Each structure stands twice: as structure tokens, then as C-alpha cells.
Amino acid sequence: GRPALPPRHILGFMACRWGWKDQRYLEETVDHFRKGGFPLDSVILDFEWFANTSDYGFKESGESWYDDFGWNPKLFSAPTQQLK
């Protein structure tokens, strides 16, 4: 049969960077895209959104206090609300 199509947003324009400063900066950037009429289908938050330290120096077993997919509250204090 035919292969499944990827999600529609994958075929669109994505903004991605390492080091979004904080929630306000991200929202201002998205607003700039919208006001300028630039296409923007998704935003990818690399690395800095989820932690306050890099895990590259950790042992293979990791660190008990480190949450791979938690939100950094200093950068994004209300991520669930922001996604609405």
C-alpha cells in the first residue's frame, strides 16, 4: 500500500533555534512572524527549554535530579498555558 503521510506541520515552515531566551522572547518572535506575514507552522524549542544545565557531562546512568523532559521554570513558567 501507500506510505502514510507525515503530520501536516512537518511539511510547513518551522522556526528552530538553540537558546530561546524565555517565554516572552519566544512569543515576541512568533508575533513578529505573524505581523510580517511570514509563514510559521511550528516552533521547535531546542535544549534550553527543559533544563538549567547540559546533560552532556553526566555519567551514562544520568543524574537522579535531572528531568529530561521537564520544563525549566525560569524560562517557561507556565508551558501548559502557553500551548493553549
Tab-separated table of C-alpha atoms in Angstrom:
chain	number	residue	atom	x	y	z
A	1	GLY	CA	0.000	0.000	0.000
A	2	ARG	CA	0.853	3.635	0.077
A	3	PRO	CA	3.062	5.018	2.831
A	4	ALA	CA	1.398	7.156	5.483
A	5	LEU	CA	1.789	10.912	5.126
A	6	PRO	CA	3.672	12.737	7.882
A	7	PRO	CA	1.774	15.245	10.033
A	8	ARG	CA	0.865	18.356	8.027
A	9	HIS	CA	3.004	20.708	10.139
A	10	ILE	CA	6.125	18.741	9.159
A	11	LEU	CA	5.668	19.939	5.583
A	12	GLY	CA	5.456	23.594	6.637
A	13	PHE	CA	7.916	26.223	7.813
A	14	MET	CA	9.479	25.692	11.237
A	15	ALA	CA	11.429	28.112	13.389
A	16	CYS	CA	14.090	26.411	15.468
A	17	ARG	CA	16.996	27.685	17.490
A	18	TRP	CA	19.136	26.796	20.443
A	19	GLY	CA	18.732	29.303	23.204
A	20	TRP	CA	15.265	30.833	23.160
A	21	LYS	CA	15.800	33.414	25.896
A	22	ASP	CA	12.459	32.943	27.651
A	23	GLN	CA	8.720	32.645	27.069
A	24	ARG	CA	8.329	36.341	26.310
A	25	TYR	CA	11.090	36.274	23.675
A	26	LEU	CA	9.520	33.239	22.007
A	27	GLU	CA	6.084	34.870	21.918
A	28	GLU	CA	7.544	38.115	20.516
A	29	THR	CA	9.315	36.133	17.786
A	30	VAL	CA	6.114	34.308	16.815
A	31	ASP	CA	4.264	37.644	16.828
A	32	HIS	CA	6.952	39.117	14.535
A	33	PHE	CA	6.418	36.275	12.059
A	34	ARG	CA	2.648	36.781	12.117
A	35	LYS	CA	2.740	40.575	11.755
A	36	GLY	CA	5.271	40.312	8.946
A	37	GLY	CA	3.125	37.819	7.065
A	38	PHE	CA	5.855	35.184	7.202
A	39	PRO	CA	4.739	31.540	7.213
A	40	LEU	CA	5.254	29.745	10.509
A	41	ASP	CA	3.683	26.357	11.105
A	42	SER	CA	5.621	25.231	14.158
A	43	VAL	CA	8.298	26.297	16.607
A	44	ILE	CA	10.891	23.890	17.938
A	45	LEU	CA	12.323	24.610	21.366
A	46	ASP	CA	15.817	23.147	21.445
A	47	PHE	CA	17.652	22.204	24.607
A	48	GLU	CA	17.371	25.266	26.825
A	49	TRP	CA	13.626	24.917	27.378
A	50	PHE	CA	13.822	21.824	29.518
A	51	ALA	CA	16.730	22.217	31.890
A	52	ASN	CA	19.054	24.642	33.531
A	53	THR	CA	22.159	22.598	32.762
A	54	SER	CA	23.519	20.456	29.963
A	55	ASP	CA	23.476	16.680	30.401
A	56	TYR	CA	26.464	16.074	28.135
A	57	GLY	CA	28.855	15.647	31.073
A	58	PHE	CA	26.671	13.198	33.003
A	59	LYS	CA	27.546	9.539	33.547
A	60	GLU	CA	25.686	7.115	31.286
A	61	SER	CA	23.268	6.343	34.136
A	62	GLY	CA	22.356	10.042	34.358
A	63	GLU	CA	21.581	12.035	37.498
A	64	SER	CA	18.623	11.351	39.796
A	65	TRP	CA	17.608	15.027	39.994
A	66	TYR	CA	17.679	15.606	36.228
A	67	ASP	CA	14.353	15.584	34.367
A	68	ASP	CA	14.906	15.048	30.634
A	69	PHE	CA	11.510	16.325	29.578
A	70	GLY	CA	10.521	18.743	32.310
A	71	TRP	CA	10.244	22.489	31.752
A	72	ASN	CA	12.767	24.995	33.031
A	73	PRO	CA	10.546	27.189	35.240
A	74	LYS	CA	12.912	30.176	34.903
A	75	LEU	CA	12.465	30.242	31.114
A	76	PHE	CA	8.896	28.931	30.753
A	77	SER	CA	6.894	29.363	33.936
A	78	ALA	CA	3.522	28.201	32.526
A	79	PRO	CA	4.152	25.979	29.483
A	80	THR	CA	0.721	24.346	29.520
A	81	GLN	CA	-0.984	27.741	29.410
A	82	GLN	CA	1.329	28.930	26.633
A	83	LEU	CA	0.376	25.991	24.424
A	84	LYS	CA	-3.331	26.901	24.503
